[in-house]
Amino acid sequence: MIKRGNFTYRPAGEYLRGNDPVDPPAVVVHFPSDFLIMKRQVSQAEYAQCVGNGACKALDRAQRGAVSPDLPVVGVSWADATAYAAWLSARTGHHYRLPSYAQWAFAAGSAYKEEDVIEPSDPSNPAQRWLAEYAIEARRKTTGDVRPKVFGSYGVSSTGLLDIAGNVWDWTDTCSTRQIIDEDAAPEQNCGVRVVAGRHRGYIADFIRDPRGGACSVGIPPSNLGFRLIRDAAN
């Protein structure tokens, strides 16, 4: 269980001042109630059971034989994860859903790493920001084994969650947003693209199953897409 409290972070999305991209301002989020989040991601076997019941779409051919109880299901879209949540809710009588990005980051505890802040010496020169973003992306590149590992391979966070920043990213229910700072206007939302959370965050089209196959993303796409669900403590 994740205890209620306050959390300061930089929200996901594209932030602009005029026409120039800037870092999101830090905000404080208050969680008034405790909530429950899965200790690990949904397993291959659990998702296969939903497929067997006709409530979830079968995985693509490359993943169709993946039925291990010890490995996270990957190659799922946001729609797949949402369908699984609806099936699990009907089956258990509890209301399960994908977390928001803020909930995921709060629940990650010690495993959450704040996004890099880019402060170019000349804010009027966008090339400096592009070069800084390129350097950040270059540091994120890895050449290691990208296959999903058994649960627990990436340790336990201070909040008791397994693999919260491992090699499988989690879908969230947060839509991609575009916000112009210093203007009194609501952010523009694009819910055809969702935030995915892991060692760093990304933005993936909600119909994408395998980001390596051509995701509509910002930054380096995750190697694997999986999910874990939350439910409110009262449910």
GROMACS .gro file of C-alpha atoms in nm:
model
  235
    1MET     CA    1   0.000   0.000   0.000
    2ILE     CA    2   0.122   0.348  -0.086
    3LYS     CA    3   0.048   0.589   0.195
    4ARG     CA    4  -0.109   0.925   0.123
    5GLY     CA    5   0.117   1.227   0.111
    6ASN     CA    6   0.269   1.505  -0.099
    7PHE     CA    7   0.504   1.460  -0.391
    8THR     CA    8   0.711   1.715  -0.582
    9TYR     CA    9   0.803   1.634  -0.939
   10ARG     CA   10   0.821   1.771  -1.292
   11PRO     CA   11   0.511   1.657  -1.483
   12ALA     CA   12   0.522   1.490  -1.821
   13GLY     CA   13   0.444   1.686  -2.135
   14GLU     CA   14   0.570   1.950  -2.374
   15TYR     CA   15   0.610   2.291  -2.213
   16LEU     CA   16   0.665   2.609  -2.410
   17ARG     CA   17   0.734   2.971  -2.327
   18GLY     CA   18   0.623   3.148  -2.640
   19ASN     CA   19   0.758   2.921  -2.914
   20ASP     CA   20   1.058   2.799  -2.718
   21PRO     CA   21   1.062   2.463  -2.535
   22VAL     CA   22   1.137   2.481  -2.164
   23ASP     CA   23   1.155   2.238  -1.875
   24PRO     CA   24   0.829   2.164  -1.695
   25PRO     CA   25   0.804   2.361  -1.370
   26ALA     CA   26   0.816   2.154  -1.052
   27VAL     CA   27   0.473   2.101  -0.900
   28VAL     CA   28   0.347   1.957  -0.573
   29VAL     CA   29   0.084   1.685  -0.598
   30HIS     CA   30  -0.125   1.589  -0.295
   31PHE     CA   31  -0.252   1.233  -0.266
   32PRO     CA   32  -0.532   1.250  -0.007
   33SER     CA   33  -0.586   0.876   0.021
   34ASP     CA   34  -0.379   0.562   0.036
   35PHE     CA   35  -0.382   0.346  -0.273
   36LEU     CA   36  -0.273  -0.002  -0.371
   37ILE     CA   37  -0.044  -0.078  -0.662
   38MET     CA   38   0.074  -0.414  -0.788
   39LYS     CA   39   0.412  -0.510  -0.644
   40ARG     CA   40   0.517  -0.642  -0.983
   41GLN     CA   41   0.395  -0.614  -1.339
   42VAL     CA   42   0.120  -0.836  -1.473
   43SER     CA   43   0.274  -1.169  -1.570
   44GLN     CA   44   0.260  -1.349  -1.901
   45ALA     CA   45   0.049  -1.624  -1.744
   46GLU     CA   46  -0.201  -1.377  -1.598
   47TYR     CA   47  -0.248  -1.200  -1.929
   48ALA     CA   48  -0.279  -1.536  -2.109
   49GLN     CA   49  -0.567  -1.623  -1.877
   50CYS     CA   50  -0.749  -1.306  -1.983
   51VAL     CA   51  -0.687  -1.401  -2.347
   52GLY     CA   52  -0.820  -1.748  -2.279
   53ASN     CA   53  -1.137  -1.600  -2.132
   54GLY     CA   54  -1.190  -1.395  -2.448
   55ALA     CA   55  -1.156  -1.062  -2.266
   56CYS     CA   56  -0.809  -0.967  -2.393
   57LYS     CA   57  -0.663  -0.957  -2.741
   58ALA     CA   58  -0.401  -1.221  -2.817
   59LEU     CA   59  -0.046  -1.097  -2.834
   60ASP     CA   60   0.137  -1.061  -3.164
   61ARG     CA   61   0.300  -1.372  -3.306
   62ALA     CA   62   0.642  -1.307  -3.150
   63GLN     CA   63   0.492  -1.303  -2.799
   64ARG     CA   64   0.198  -1.540  -2.839
   65GLY     CA   65   0.368  -1.836  -2.673
   66ALA     CA   66   0.480  -1.633  -2.369
   67VAL     CA   67   0.295  -1.782  -2.070
   68SER     CA   68   0.549  -1.776  -1.787
   69PRO     CA   69   0.424  -1.688  -1.436
   70ASP     CA   70   0.767  -1.547  -1.352
   71LEU     CA   71   0.808  -1.299  -1.639
   72PRO     CA   72   0.622  -0.975  -1.713
   73VAL     CA   73   0.394  -0.968  -2.014
   74VAL     CA   74   0.530  -0.735  -2.281
   75GLY     CA   75   0.422  -0.635  -2.629
   76VAL     CA   76   0.094  -0.495  -2.499
   77SER     CA   77  -0.075  -0.170  -2.601
   78TRP     CA   78  -0.254   0.075  -2.374
   79ALA     CA   79  -0.582  -0.073  -2.498
   80ASP     CA   80  -0.462  -0.424  -2.404
   81ALA     CA   81  -0.372  -0.308  -2.053
   82THR     CA   82  -0.707  -0.131  -2.013
   83ALA     CA   83  -0.895  -0.442  -2.130
   84TYR     CA   84  -0.707  -0.652  -1.876
   85ALA     CA   85  -0.794  -0.406  -1.599
   86ALA     CA   86  -1.163  -0.426  -1.691
   87TRP     CA   87  -1.150  -0.809  -1.693
   88LEU     CA   88  -0.971  -0.825  -1.357
   89SER     CA   89  -1.218  -0.575  -1.207
   90ALA     CA   90  -1.518  -0.783  -1.318
   91ARG     CA   91  -1.355  -1.100  -1.193
   92THR     CA   92  -1.258  -0.974  -0.847
   93GLY     CA   93  -1.519  -0.710  -0.769
   94HIS     CA   94  -1.246  -0.450  -0.718
   95HIS     CA   95  -1.187  -0.156  -0.950
   96TYR     CA   96  -0.848  -0.185  -1.116
   97ARG     CA   97  -0.701   0.072  -1.354
   98LEU     CA   98  -0.375   0.202  -1.489
   99PRO     CA   99  -0.201   0.458  -1.267
  100SER     CA  100  -0.152   0.816  -1.367
  101TYR     CA  101   0.209   0.910  -1.426
  102ALA     CA  102   0.208   1.110  -1.101
  103GLN     CA  103   0.080   0.808  -0.908
  104TRP     CA  104   0.341   0.583  -1.066
  105ALA     CA  105   0.623   0.825  -0.984
  106PHE     CA  106   0.502   0.869  -0.625
  107ALA     CA  107   0.467   0.492  -0.580
  108ALA     CA  108   0.816   0.431  -0.722
  109GLY     CA  109   0.974   0.584  -0.413
  110SER     CA  110   1.353   0.561  -0.423
  111ALA     CA  111   1.346   0.417  -0.776
  112TYR     CA  112   1.199   0.735  -0.925
  113LYS     CA  113   1.457   0.953  -1.096
  114GLU     CA  114   1.367   1.310  -1.184
  115GLU     CA  115   1.398   1.412  -1.546
  116ASP     CA  116   1.717   1.595  -1.644
  117VAL     CA  117   1.683   1.973  -1.628
  118ILE     CA  118   1.821   2.156  -1.930
  119GLU     CA  119   1.940   2.509  -1.863
  120PRO     CA  120   2.117   2.638  -2.175
  121SER     CA  121   2.337   2.940  -2.127
  122ASP     CA  122   2.152   3.122  -2.406
  123PRO     CA  123   1.775   3.059  -2.382
  124SER     CA  124   1.720   3.246  -2.710
  125ASN     CA  125   1.929   2.990  -2.899
  126PRO     CA  126   1.722   2.670  -2.948
  127ALA     CA  127   2.023   2.486  -3.089
  128GLN     CA  128   2.175   2.474  -2.743
  129ARG     CA  129   1.871   2.298  -2.605
  130TRP     CA  130   1.867   2.050  -2.894
  131LEU     CA  131   2.231   1.966  -2.828
  132ALA     CA  132   2.161   1.920  -2.457
  133GLU     CA  133   1.865   1.690  -2.534
  134TYR     CA  134   2.084   1.492  -2.773
  135ALA     CA  135   2.345   1.444  -2.500
  136ILE     CA  136   2.079   1.319  -2.258
  137GLU     CA  137   1.945   1.070  -2.512
  138ALA     CA  138   2.297   0.948  -2.586
  139ARG     CA  139   2.353   0.873  -2.216
  140ARG     CA  140   2.031   0.668  -2.208
  141LYS     CA  141   2.137   0.433  -2.486
  142THR     CA  142   2.223   0.085  -2.371
  143THR     CA  143   2.358  -0.218  -2.551
  144GLY     CA  144   2.272  -0.473  -2.282
  145ASP     CA  145   2.029  -0.764  -2.294
  146VAL     CA  146   1.682  -0.620  -2.351
  147ARG     CA  147   1.490  -0.943  -2.289
  148PRO     CA  148   1.248  -0.926  -1.994
  149LYS     CA  149   1.394  -1.072  -1.675
  150VAL     CA  150   1.226  -1.272  -1.400
  151PHE     CA  151   1.047  -1.068  -1.136
  152GLY     CA  152   1.284  -0.917  -0.882
  153SER     CA  153   1.585  -0.898  -1.114
  154TYR     CA  154   1.595  -0.519  -1.082
  155GLY     CA  155   1.555  -0.498  -0.707
  156VAL     CA  156   1.298  -0.352  -0.470
  157SER     CA  157   1.217   0.016  -0.424
  158SER     CA  158   1.181   0.186  -0.087
  159THR     CA  159   0.806   0.139  -0.125
  160GLY     CA  160   0.836  -0.236  -0.182
  161LEU     CA  161   0.781  -0.246  -0.559
  162LEU     CA  162   0.979  -0.484  -0.779
  163ASP     CA  163   1.157  -0.377  -1.097
  164ILE     CA  164   0.997  -0.033  -1.098
  165ALA     CA  165   1.289   0.101  -1.303
  166GLY     CA  166   1.394  -0.218  -1.479
  167ASN     CA  167   1.400  -0.303  -1.848
  168VAL     CA  168   1.019  -0.312  -1.881
  169TRP     CA  169   0.834   0.019  -1.896
  170ASP     CA  170   0.483   0.057  -1.750
  171TRP     CA  171   0.188   0.206  -1.933
  172THR     CA  172   0.017   0.490  -1.748
  173ASP     CA  173  -0.319   0.651  -1.808
  174THR     CA  174  -0.171   0.999  -1.848
  175CYS     CA  175  -0.224   1.163  -2.186
  176SER     CA  176   0.047   1.354  -2.367
  177THR     CA  177   0.001   1.728  -2.307
  178ARG     CA  178   0.122   2.057  -2.450
  179GLN     CA  179   0.128   2.355  -2.217
  180ILE     CA  180   0.222   2.716  -2.288
  181ILE     CA  181   0.363   2.866  -1.970
  182ASP     CA  182   0.250   3.210  -1.857
  183GLU     CA  183  -0.075   3.180  -2.049
  184ASP     CA  184  -0.407   3.139  -1.871
  185ALA     CA  185  -0.519   2.839  -2.073
  186ALA     CA  186  -0.571   2.471  -2.004
  187PRO     CA  187  -0.309   2.235  -2.147
  188GLU     CA  188  -0.384   2.068  -2.478
  189GLN     CA  189  -0.424   1.693  -2.438
  190ASN     CA  190  -0.354   1.423  -2.693
  191CYS     CA  191  -0.491   1.100  -2.552
  192GLY     CA  192  -0.386   0.907  -2.860
  193VAL     CA  193  -0.040   0.919  -2.702
  194ARG     CA  194   0.021   0.809  -2.342
  195VAL     CA  195   0.307   0.850  -2.101
  196VAL     CA  196   0.506   0.535  -2.024
  197ALA     CA  197   0.720   0.519  -1.712
  198GLY     CA  198   1.046   0.342  -1.635
  199ARG     CA  199   1.413   0.438  -1.606
  200HIS     CA  200   1.305   0.751  -1.789
  201ARG     CA  201   0.965   0.844  -1.923
  202GLY     CA  202   0.853   0.826  -2.282
  203TYR     CA  203   0.549   0.900  -2.494
  204ILE     CA  204   0.400   0.614  -2.695
  205ALA     CA  205   0.097   0.592  -2.922
  206ASP     CA  206  -0.169   0.397  -2.734
  207PHE     CA  207  -0.207   0.139  -3.012
  208ILE     CA  208   0.164   0.048  -3.018
  209ARG     CA  209   0.251  -0.296  -2.884
  210ASP     CA  210   0.620  -0.313  -2.968
  211PRO     CA  211   0.791   0.028  -2.953
  212ARG     CA  212   1.090  -0.110  -3.141
  213GLY     CA  213   0.862  -0.160  -3.440
  214GLY     CA  214   0.803   0.210  -3.496
  215ALA     CA  215   0.647   0.385  -3.200
  216CYS     CA  216   0.531   0.744  -3.214
  217SER     CA  217   0.749   0.845  -2.923
  218VAL     CA  218   0.963   1.124  -2.789
  219GLY     CA  219   1.316   1.026  -2.699
  220ILE     CA  220   1.454   0.675  -2.696
  221PRO     CA  221   1.164   0.429  -2.688
  222PRO     CA  222   1.154   0.161  -2.420
  223SER     CA  223   1.266  -0.190  -2.503
  224ASN     CA  224   0.954  -0.353  -2.362
  225LEU     CA  225   0.606  -0.233  -2.270
  226GLY     CA  226   0.419  -0.392  -1.981
  227PHE     CA  227   0.196  -0.268  -1.703
  228ARG     CA  228   0.095  -0.285  -1.340
  229LEU     CA  229  -0.241  -0.173  -1.204
  230ILE     CA  230  -0.364   0.018  -0.901
  231ARG     CA  231  -0.681   0.020  -0.697
  232ASP     CA  232  -0.787   0.256  -0.423
  233ALA     CA  233  -0.753   0.122  -0.071
  234ALA     CA  234  -1.129   0.164  -0.019
  235ASN     CA  235  -1.202  -0.071  -0.310
   0.00000   0.00000   0.00000
